[in-house]
mmCIF file of C-alpha atoms in Angstrom:
data_model
loop_
_atom_site.group_PDB
_atom_site.id
_atom_site.type_symbol
_atom_site.label_atom_id
_atom_site.label_comp_id
_atom_site.label_asym_id
_atom_site.label_seq_id
_atom_site.Cartn_x
_atom_site.Cartn_y
_atom_site.Cartn_z
ATOM 1 C CA UNK A 229 21.983 -10.747 -6.106
ATOM 2 C CA UNK A 230 22.572 -13.840 -8.402
ATOM 3 C CA UNK A 231 26.073 -14.530 -6.895
ATOM 4 C CA UNK A 232 25.558 -13.662 -3.229
ATOM 5 C CA UNK A 233 25.249 -16.475 -0.703
ATOM 6 C CA UNK A 234 21.658 -17.444 0.217
ATOM 7 C CA UNK A 235 21.573 -16.665 3.899
ATOM 8 C CA UNK A 236 23.118 -13.181 3.722
ATOM 9 C CA UNK A 237 21.085 -12.338 0.573
ATOM 10 C CA UNK A 238 17.801 -13.333 2.255
ATOM 11 C CA UNK A 239 18.694 -11.373 5.425
ATOM 12 C CA UNK A 240 19.723 -8.308 3.484
ATOM 13 C CA UNK A 241 16.437 -8.450 1.494
ATOM 14 C CA UNK A 242 14.114 -9.311 4.347
ATOM 15 C CA UNK A 243 15.292 -7.239 7.565
ATOM 16 C CA UNK A 244 14.723 -3.824 6.087
ATOM 17 C CA UNK A 245 11.293 -4.902 4.915
ATOM 18 C CA UNK A 246 10.384 -6.379 8.396
ATOM 19 C CA UNK A 247 11.538 -3.180 10.093
ATOM 20 C CA UNK A 248 9.587 -0.854 7.697
ATOM 21 C CA UNK A 249 6.429 -3.026 8.090
ATOM 22 C CA UNK A 250 6.601 -2.782 11.872
ATOM 23 C CA UNK A 251 6.814 0.992 11.708
ATOM 24 C CA UNK A 252 3.938 0.980 9.303
ATOM 25 C CA UNK A 253 1.842 -1.138 11.778
ATOM 26 C CA UNK A 254 2.667 1.256 14.602
ATOM 27 C CA UNK A 255 1.291 4.171 12.326
ATOM 28 C CA UNK A 256 -1.926 2.207 11.945
ATOM 29 C CA UNK A 257 -2.243 1.828 15.773
ATOM 30 C CA UNK A 258 -1.406 5.549 16.314
ATOM 31 C CA UNK A 259 -3.822 6.620 13.553
ATOM 32 C CA UNK A 260 -6.599 4.602 15.344
ATOM 33 C CA UNK A 261 -5.746 6.011 18.687
ATOM 34 C CA UNK A 262 -6.007 9.758 17.526
ATOM 35 C CA UNK A 263 -9.273 9.027 15.499
ATOM 36 C CA UNK A 264 -10.716 7.249 18.644
ATOM 37 C CA UNK A 265 -9.957 10.453 20.651
ATOM 38 C CA UNK A 266 -12.220 12.465 18.331
ATOM 39 C CA UNK A 267 -15.318 10.394 19.034
ATOM 40 C CA UNK A 268 -16.619 6.788 19.139
ATOM 41 C CA UNK A 269 -18.479 7.459 16.068
ATOM 42 C CA UNK A 270 -15.324 8.505 14.181
ATOM 43 C CA UNK A 271 -13.535 5.462 15.128
ATOM 44 C CA UNK A 272 -16.598 3.351 14.152
ATOM 45 C CA UNK A 273 -16.518 5.157 10.681
ATOM 46 C CA UNK A 274 -12.910 4.431 10.190
ATOM 47 C CA UNK A 275 -13.402 0.824 11.035
ATOM 48 C CA UNK A 276 -16.262 0.478 8.482
ATOM 49 C CA UNK A 277 -14.113 2.336 5.733
ATOM 50 C CA UNK A 278 -10.964 0.141 6.402
ATOM 51 C CA UNK A 279 -11.996 -2.873 4.394
ATOM 52 C CA UNK A 280 -12.418 -0.646 1.242
ATOM 53 C CA UNK A 281 -9.125 1.103 2.040
ATOM 54 C CA UNK A 282 -7.551 -2.487 2.298
ATOM 55 C CA UNK A 283 -9.057 -3.474 -0.963
ATOM 56 C CA UNK A 284 -7.303 -0.413 -2.707
ATOM 57 C CA UNK A 285 -3.985 -1.463 -1.222
ATOM 58 C CA UNK A 286 -4.685 -5.149 -2.076
ATOM 59 C CA UNK A 287 -5.057 -4.241 -5.853
ATOM 60 C CA UNK A 288 -2.171 -1.953 -6.083
ATOM 61 C CA UNK A 289 0.270 -4.103 -3.991
ATOM 62 C CA UNK A 290 -0.835 -7.309 -5.628
ATOM 63 C CA UNK A 291 -0.154 -6.067 -9.127
ATOM 64 C CA UNK A 292 3.054 -4.591 -7.823
ATOM 65 C CA UNK A 293 4.146 -8.008 -6.575
ATOM 66 C CA UNK A 294 3.467 -9.432 -10.086
ATOM 67 C CA UNK A 295 5.705 -6.717 -11.569
ATOM 68 C CA UNK A 296 8.299 -7.362 -8.909
ATOM 69 C CA UNK A 297 8.689 -10.976 -9.852
ATOM 70 C CA UNK A 298 8.760 -10.201 -13.656
ATOM 71 C CA UNK A 299 11.437 -7.511 -13.277
ATOM 72 C CA UNK A 300 13.551 -9.467 -10.931
ATOM 73 C CA UNK A 301 13.349 -12.525 -13.307
ATOM 74 C CA UNK A 302 14.553 -10.563 -16.233
ATOM 75 C CA UNK A 303 17.359 -8.876 -14.232
ATOM 76 C CA UNK A 304 18.537 -12.241 -13.159
ATOM 77 C CA UNK A 305 18.590 -13.304 -16.808
ATOM 78 C CA UNK A 306 20.661 -10.218 -17.635
ATOM 79 C CA UNK A 307 17.692 -8.950 -19.927
ATOM 80 C CA UNK A 308 17.685 -5.426 -18.756
ATOM 81 C CA UNK A 309 15.665 -4.248 -21.761
ATOM 82 C CA UNK A 310 12.717 -6.511 -20.765
ATOM 83 C CA UNK A 311 13.157 -5.583 -17.085
ATOM 84 C CA UNK A 312 12.946 -1.871 -17.855
ATOM 85 C CA UNK A 313 10.001 -2.345 -20.012
ATOM 86 C CA UNK A 314 8.160 -4.328 -17.313
ATOM 87 C CA UNK A 315 9.022 -1.496 -14.790
ATOM 88 C CA UNK A 316 7.590 1.119 -17.157
ATOM 89 C CA UNK A 317 4.546 -0.967 -17.749
ATOM 90 C CA UNK A 318 3.911 -1.522 -14.104
ATOM 91 C CA UNK A 319 3.942 2.230 -13.367
ATOM 92 C CA UNK A 320 1.385 3.002 -16.123
ATOM 93 C CA UNK A 321 -0.878 0.219 -15.286
ATOM 94 C CA UNK A 322 -0.937 0.633 -11.558
ATOM 95 C CA UNK A 323 -1.550 4.339 -12.046
ATOM 96 C CA UNK A 324 -4.599 3.413 -14.101
ATOM 97 C CA UNK A 325 -5.685 0.982 -11.270
ATOM 98 C CA UNK A 326 -5.436 3.761 -8.896
ATOM 99 C CA UNK A 327 -7.568 6.193 -10.868
ATOM 100 C CA UNK A 328 -10.268 3.569 -11.373
ATOM 101 C CA UNK A 329 -10.244 2.658 -7.728
ATOM 102 C CA UNK A 330 -10.457 6.379 -6.695
ATOM 103 C CA UNK A 331 -13.605 7.016 -8.682
ATOM 104 C CA UNK A 332 -15.223 3.686 -7.962
ATOM 105 C CA UNK A 333 -14.552 3.601 -4.115
ATOM 106 C CA UNK A 334 -15.626 7.216 -3.604
ATOM 107 C CA UNK A 335 -18.851 6.689 -5.609
ATOM 108 C CA UNK A 336 -19.932 3.542 -3.719
ATOM 109 C CA UNK A 337 -19.059 4.693 -0.119
ATOM 110 C CA UNK A 338 -22.410 6.039 0.962
ATOM 111 C CA UNK A 339 -24.116 2.914 -0.185
ATOM 112 C CA UNK A 340 -21.391 0.621 1.342
ATOM 113 C CA UNK A 341 -21.674 2.424 4.675
ATOM 114 C CA UNK A 342 -25.359 2.209 4.544
ATOM 115 C CA UNK A 343 -24.989 -1.650 4.755
ATOM 116 C CA UNK A 344 -23.754 -1.395 8.254
ATOM 117 C CA UNK A 345 -25.424 1.518 10.005
ATOM 118 C CA UNK A 346 -28.415 3.729 9.682
ATOM 119 C CA UNK A 347 -26.674 6.403 11.779
ATOM 120 C CA UNK A 348 -26.215 9.524 9.646
ATOM 121 C CA UNK A 349 -23.293 10.815 11.768
ATOM 122 C CA UNK A 350 -21.239 7.569 11.178
ATOM 123 C CA UNK A 351 -22.116 7.557 7.469
ATOM 124 C CA UNK A 352 -21.163 11.267 7.255
ATOM 125 C CA UNK A 353 -17.826 10.725 9.048
ATOM 126 C CA UNK A 354 -17.000 7.762 6.921
ATOM 127 C CA UNK A 355 -17.689 9.567 3.552
ATOM 128 C CA UNK A 356 -15.651 12.634 4.710
ATOM 129 C CA UNK A 357 -12.641 10.476 5.587
ATOM 130 C CA UNK A 358 -12.907 8.292 2.405
ATOM 131 C CA UNK A 359 -13.149 11.299 -0.099
ATOM 132 C CA UNK A 360 -9.825 12.420 0.988
ATOM 133 C CA UNK A 361 -8.099 9.229 1.690
ATOM 134 C CA UNK A 362 -9.171 7.676 -1.625
ATOM 135 C CA UNK A 363 -8.108 10.688 -3.560
ATOM 136 C CA UNK A 364 -4.523 9.466 -3.058
ATOM 137 C CA UNK A 365 -5.127 6.104 -4.560
ATOM 138 C CA UNK A 366 -3.080 6.968 -7.615
ATOM 139 C CA UNK A 367 -0.231 8.201 -5.350
ATOM 140 C CA UNK A 368 -0.401 4.880 -3.383
ATOM 141 C CA UNK A 369 -0.483 2.788 -6.669
ATOM 142 C CA UNK A 370 2.606 4.620 -8.222
ATOM 143 C CA UNK A 371 4.393 4.403 -4.769
ATOM 144 C CA UNK A 372 3.740 0.555 -4.544
ATOM 145 C CA UNK A 373 5.110 0.251 -8.110
ATOM 146 C CA UNK A 374 8.304 2.213 -7.253
ATOM 147 C CA UNK A 375 8.904 0.251 -4.086
ATOM 148 C CA UNK A 376 8.702 -3.066 -6.018
ATOM 149 C CA UNK A 377 10.898 -1.769 -8.752
ATOM 150 C CA UNK A 378 13.602 -0.886 -6.334
ATOM 151 C CA UNK A 379 13.159 -4.189 -4.380
ATOM 152 C CA UNK A 380 13.590 -6.037 -7.583
ATOM 153 C CA UNK A 381 16.810 -4.381 -8.092
ATOM 154 C CA UNK A 382 17.977 -5.248 -4.563
ATOM 155 C CA UNK A 383 17.689 -1.786 -3.052
ATOM 156 C CA UNK A 384 15.977 -2.870 0.153
ATOM 157 C CA UNK A 385 17.565 -0.154 2.421
ATOM 158 C CA UNK A 386 16.393 2.490 -0.014
ATOM 159 C CA UNK A 387 12.868 1.221 0.054
ATOM 160 C CA UNK A 388 12.925 0.987 3.848
ATOM 161 C CA UNK A 389 14.034 4.723 4.004
ATOM 162 C CA UNK A 390 11.113 5.763 1.824
ATOM 163 C CA UNK A 391 8.550 3.732 3.626
ATOM 164 C CA UNK A 392 9.761 5.115 7.011
ATOM 165 C CA UNK A 393 9.683 8.632 5.632
ATOM 166 C CA UNK A 394 5.907 8.180 4.804
ATOM 167 C CA UNK A 395 4.989 6.365 8.010
ATOM 168 C CA UNK A 396 6.861 8.689 10.322
ATOM 169 C CA UNK A 397 5.467 11.714 8.662
ATOM 170 C CA UNK A 398 1.948 10.327 9.044
ATOM 171 C CA UNK A 399 2.508 9.639 12.825
ATOM 172 C CA UNK A 400 3.738 13.225 13.303
ATOM 173 C CA UNK A 401 0.988 14.907 11.328
ATOM 174 C CA UNK A 402 -1.864 12.977 12.799
ATOM 175 C CA UNK A 403 -2.419 15.038 15.977
ATOM 176 C CA UNK A 404 -1.315 18.234 14.240
ATOM 177 C CA UNK A 405 -4.101 18.033 11.552
ATOM 178 C CA UNK A 406 -6.664 16.340 13.557
ATOM 179 C CA UNK A 407 -6.627 18.659 16.642
ATOM 180 C CA UNK A 408 -5.308 21.719 14.974
ATOM 181 C CA UNK A 409 -2.069 22.278 16.693
ATOM 182 C CA UNK A 410 -0.137 25.502 16.015
ATOM 183 C CA UNK A 411 -1.219 27.308 13.001
ATOM 184 C CA UNK A 412 -3.048 24.373 11.411
ATOM 185 C CA UNK A 413 -6.935 24.333 11.537
ATOM 186 C CA UNK A 414 -8.759 21.604 13.550
ATOM 187 C CA UNK A 415 -9.809 19.150 10.791
ATOM 188 C CA UNK A 416 -11.037 16.126 12.862
ATOM 189 C CA UNK A 417 -11.360 12.859 10.790
ATOM 190 C CA UNK A 418 -10.590 14.734 7.629
ATOM 191 C CA UNK A 419 -7.125 15.456 9.212
ATOM 192 C CA UNK A 420 -6.526 11.806 9.814
ATOM 193 C CA UNK A 421 -7.192 11.153 6.094
ATOM 194 C CA UNK A 422 -5.033 14.086 4.864
ATOM 195 C CA UNK A 423 -2.166 13.098 7.148
ATOM 196 C CA UNK A 424 -2.164 9.650 5.676
ATOM 197 C CA UNK A 425 -2.239 11.139 2.137
ATOM 198 C CA UNK A 426 0.615 13.594 2.880
ATOM 199 C CA UNK A 427 2.746 10.740 4.175
ATOM 200 C CA UNK A 428 2.036 8.671 1.145
ATOM 201 C CA UNK A 429 2.945 11.583 -1.092
ATOM 202 C CA UNK A 430 6.270 12.231 0.745
ATOM 203 C CA UNK A 431 7.197 8.731 0.417
ATOM 204 C CA UNK A 432 6.443 8.817 -3.424
ATOM 205 C CA UNK A 433 8.696 12.025 -3.614
ATOM 206 C CA UNK A 434 11.544 10.383 -1.865
ATOM 207 C CA UNK A 435 11.300 7.483 -4.405
ATOM 208 C CA UNK A 436 11.378 9.978 -7.223
ATOM 209 C CA UNK A 437 14.323 11.721 -5.832
ATOM 210 C CA UNK A 438 16.121 8.375 -5.323
ATOM 211 C CA UNK A 439 15.221 7.401 -8.914
ATOM 212 C CA UNK A 440 16.834 10.408 -10.235
ATOM 213 C CA UNK A 441 19.944 10.031 -8.176
ATOM 214 C CA UNK A 442 20.579 6.371 -8.010
ATOM 215 C CA UNK A 443 21.674 4.059 -10.776
ATOM 216 C CA UNK A 444 19.274 1.173 -11.442
ATOM 217 C CA UNK A 445 20.313 -1.820 -13.397
ATOM 218 C CA UNK A 446 17.668 -1.236 -16.094
ATOM 219 C CA UNK A 447 16.551 1.892 -18.071
ATOM 220 C CA UNK A 448 12.824 2.817 -17.476
ATOM 221 C CA UNK A 449 11.361 4.717 -20.408
ATOM 222 C CA UNK A 450 7.548 5.269 -20.197
ATOM 223 C CA UNK A 451 7.162 4.815 -23.841
ATOM 224 C CA UNK A 452 8.997 1.515 -24.033
ATOM 225 C CA UNK A 453 7.148 -1.685 -23.644
ATOM 226 C CA UNK A 454 3.855 -0.199 -22.336
ATOM 227 C CA UNK A 455 1.898 -2.363 -24.752
ATOM 228 C CA UNK A 456 3.949 -5.497 -24.528
ATOM 229 C CA UNK A 457 1.107 -7.930 -23.879
ATOM 230 C CA UNK A 458 3.618 -10.826 -23.034
ATOM 231 C CA UNK A 459 4.979 -8.795 -20.045
ATOM 232 C CA UNK A 460 1.531 -7.629 -19.043
ATOM 233 C CA UNK A 461 0.269 -11.232 -18.972
ATOM 234 C CA UNK A 462 3.223 -12.368 -16.875
ATOM 235 C CA UNK A 463 2.635 -9.611 -14.341
ATOM 236 C CA UNK A 464 -1.068 -10.095 -14.150
ATOM 237 C CA UNK A 465 -0.652 -13.829 -13.795
ATOM 238 C CA UNK A 466 1.219 -13.383 -10.528
ATOM 239 C CA UNK A 467 -0.455 -10.165 -9.508
ATOM 240 C CA UNK A 468 -4.111 -11.165 -9.714
ATOM 241 C CA UNK A 469 -3.683 -14.137 -7.199
ATOM 242 C CA UNK A 470 -1.603 -11.858 -4.874
ATOM 243 C CA UNK A 471 -4.259 -9.232 -5.068
ATOM 244 C CA UNK A 472 -7.082 -11.754 -4.286
ATOM 245 C CA UNK A 473 -5.079 -13.038 -1.385
ATOM 246 C CA UNK A 474 -4.537 -9.616 0.058
ATOM 247 C CA UNK A 475 -8.223 -8.672 -0.585
ATOM 248 C CA UNK A 476 -9.726 -11.626 1.256
ATOM 249 C CA UNK A 477 -9.400 -9.965 4.710
ATOM 250 C CA UNK A 478 -11.589 -7.050 3.331
ATOM 251 C CA UNK A 479 -14.383 -9.464 2.603
ATOM 252 C CA UNK A 480 -13.961 -11.150 6.015
ATOM 253 C CA UNK A 481 -13.952 -7.934 7.900
ATOM 254 C CA UNK A 482 -16.952 -6.613 6.040
ATOM 255 C CA UNK A 483 -18.970 -9.702 6.766
ATOM 256 C CA UNK A 484 -17.897 -9.504 10.401
ATOM 257 C CA UNK A 485 -18.963 -5.860 10.510
ATOM 258 C CA UNK A 486 -22.339 -6.781 9.228
ATOM 259 C CA UNK A 487 -22.856 -9.170 12.021
ATOM 260 C CA UNK A 488 -21.551 -6.945 14.756
ATOM 261 C CA UNK A 489 -23.414 -3.969 13.625
ATOM 262 C CA UNK A 490 -26.720 -5.716 14.488
ATOM 263 C CA UNK A 491 -25.742 -5.759 18.162
ATOM 264 C CA UNK A 492 -23.877 -2.501 18.659
ATOM 265 C CA UNK A 493 -21.537 -0.150 16.825
ATOM 266 C CA UNK A 494 -19.098 -0.604 19.676
ATOM 267 C CA UNK A 495 -18.327 -4.121 18.613
ATOM 268 C CA UNK A 496 -17.432 -2.777 15.165
ATOM 269 C CA UNK A 497 -15.102 -0.142 16.910
ATOM 270 C CA UNK A 498 -13.381 -2.857 18.914
ATOM 271 C CA UNK A 499 -12.950 -5.112 15.742
ATOM 272 C CA UNK A 500 -11.586 -2.023 13.913
ATOM 273 C CA UNK A 501 -8.913 -1.482 16.647
ATOM 274 C CA UNK A 502 -8.056 -5.138 16.707
ATOM 275 C CA UNK A 503 -7.566 -5.235 12.996
ATOM 276 C CA UNK A 504 -5.176 -2.196 13.213
ATOM 277 C CA UNK A 505 -3.067 -3.980 15.702
ATOM 278 C CA UNK A 506 -3.013 -7.251 13.912
ATOM 279 C CA UNK A 507 -0.322 -6.346 11.238
ATOM 280 C CA UNK A 508 2.314 -5.845 13.983
ATOM 281 C CA UNK A 509 2.034 -9.513 14.731
ATOM 282 C CA UNK A 510 2.540 -10.701 11.134
ATOM 283 C CA UNK A 511 5.378 -8.266 10.267
ATOM 284 C CA UNK A 512 8.270 -10.908 10.573
ATOM 285 C CA UNK A 513 6.870 -13.591 8.259
ATOM 286 C CA UNK A 514 5.211 -11.261 5.743
ATOM 287 C CA UNK A 515 8.364 -9.092 5.566
ATOM 288 C CA UNK A 516 10.481 -12.069 5.075
ATOM 289 C CA UNK A 517 8.281 -13.407 2.215
ATOM 290 C CA UNK A 518 8.244 -10.138 0.516
ATOM 291 C CA UNK A 519 12.033 -9.790 0.850
ATOM 292 C CA UNK A 520 12.525 -13.374 -0.585
ATOM 293 C CA UNK A 521 10.376 -12.965 -3.496
ATOM 294 C CA UNK A 522 12.612 -10.774 -5.706
ATOM 295 C CA UNK A 523 15.732 -12.772 -4.759
ATOM 296 C CA UNK A 524 14.128 -15.986 -5.560
ATOM 297 C CA UNK A 525 13.059 -14.674 -8.970
ATOM 298 C CA UNK A 526 16.484 -13.265 -9.693
ATOM 299 C CA UNK A 527 18.500 -16.283 -8.603
ATOM 300 C CA UNK A 528 16.232 -18.890 -10.513
ATOM 301 C CA UNK A 529 16.337 -16.948 -13.799
ATOM 302 C CA UNK A 530 18.345 -18.511 -16.486
ATOM 303 C CA UNK A 531 21.623 -16.757 -17.696
ATOM 304 C CA UNK A 532 19.727 -15.216 -20.591
ATOM 305 C CA UNK A 533 16.197 -14.951 -21.940
ATOM 306 C CA UNK A 534 14.612 -13.239 -24.843
ATOM 307 C CA UNK A 535 11.771 -11.952 -22.824
#
């Protein structure tokens, strides 16, 4: 990446990300569509769970962005040892983030949903959905780390294929598991959560296969550099602000849900559907930014660094 002309480099890094994010936003819309066909209460419950789900994504993606910058920087400096250590460390730390978020978020969901509604049906649907969806938080965390590792190495087409695998699988599995097509049982809102989790797992499996068969410019060993506090400090110094920036919409949506729930659960439902559609409008700028981040870190790194 360090010797490639800027415009072709930016386009090659950004366009696959924009395309994969557009498909991901389509899956959000399709997911909301099928859940809304279950019942109005199911869609309301999904809308109330969304801020916590977004918080999980914000923490895991935010830390992965920090790791991405550190890995790309050291690759640009031709310090593959430090890059490999940062990659190994990011996988371990993000898996821990996912485990903590799984336990914490599942535990607080009944209380959290009770802030917005007294309807036991909506609370039950939200808890049932979140228990399954949040159980895949570790999978989400490791997938995000793998994605940013491959992006730091300039493998944007590969990350696009992995993301598309998960999103398309989710879109196809949604009606099958929700409504019980063919030999599959009718699972309702739990089917929507399971379809999302299976899609995320398939995406991670494709990453692991690609990791085995492709040749990355650094060696990733889980035992190397896991407790390197200098690398951890660098990753968290970028990752924490990124996570907070991504998590702010969760706070905003939760505040809006509290206000709207006073008038009618229908308003919460409408806000939830609008929130699902919103990412499709922000895909080009967001995808371009995420595509430029690793190339910027790589091309601005010195010729050599000690790490």
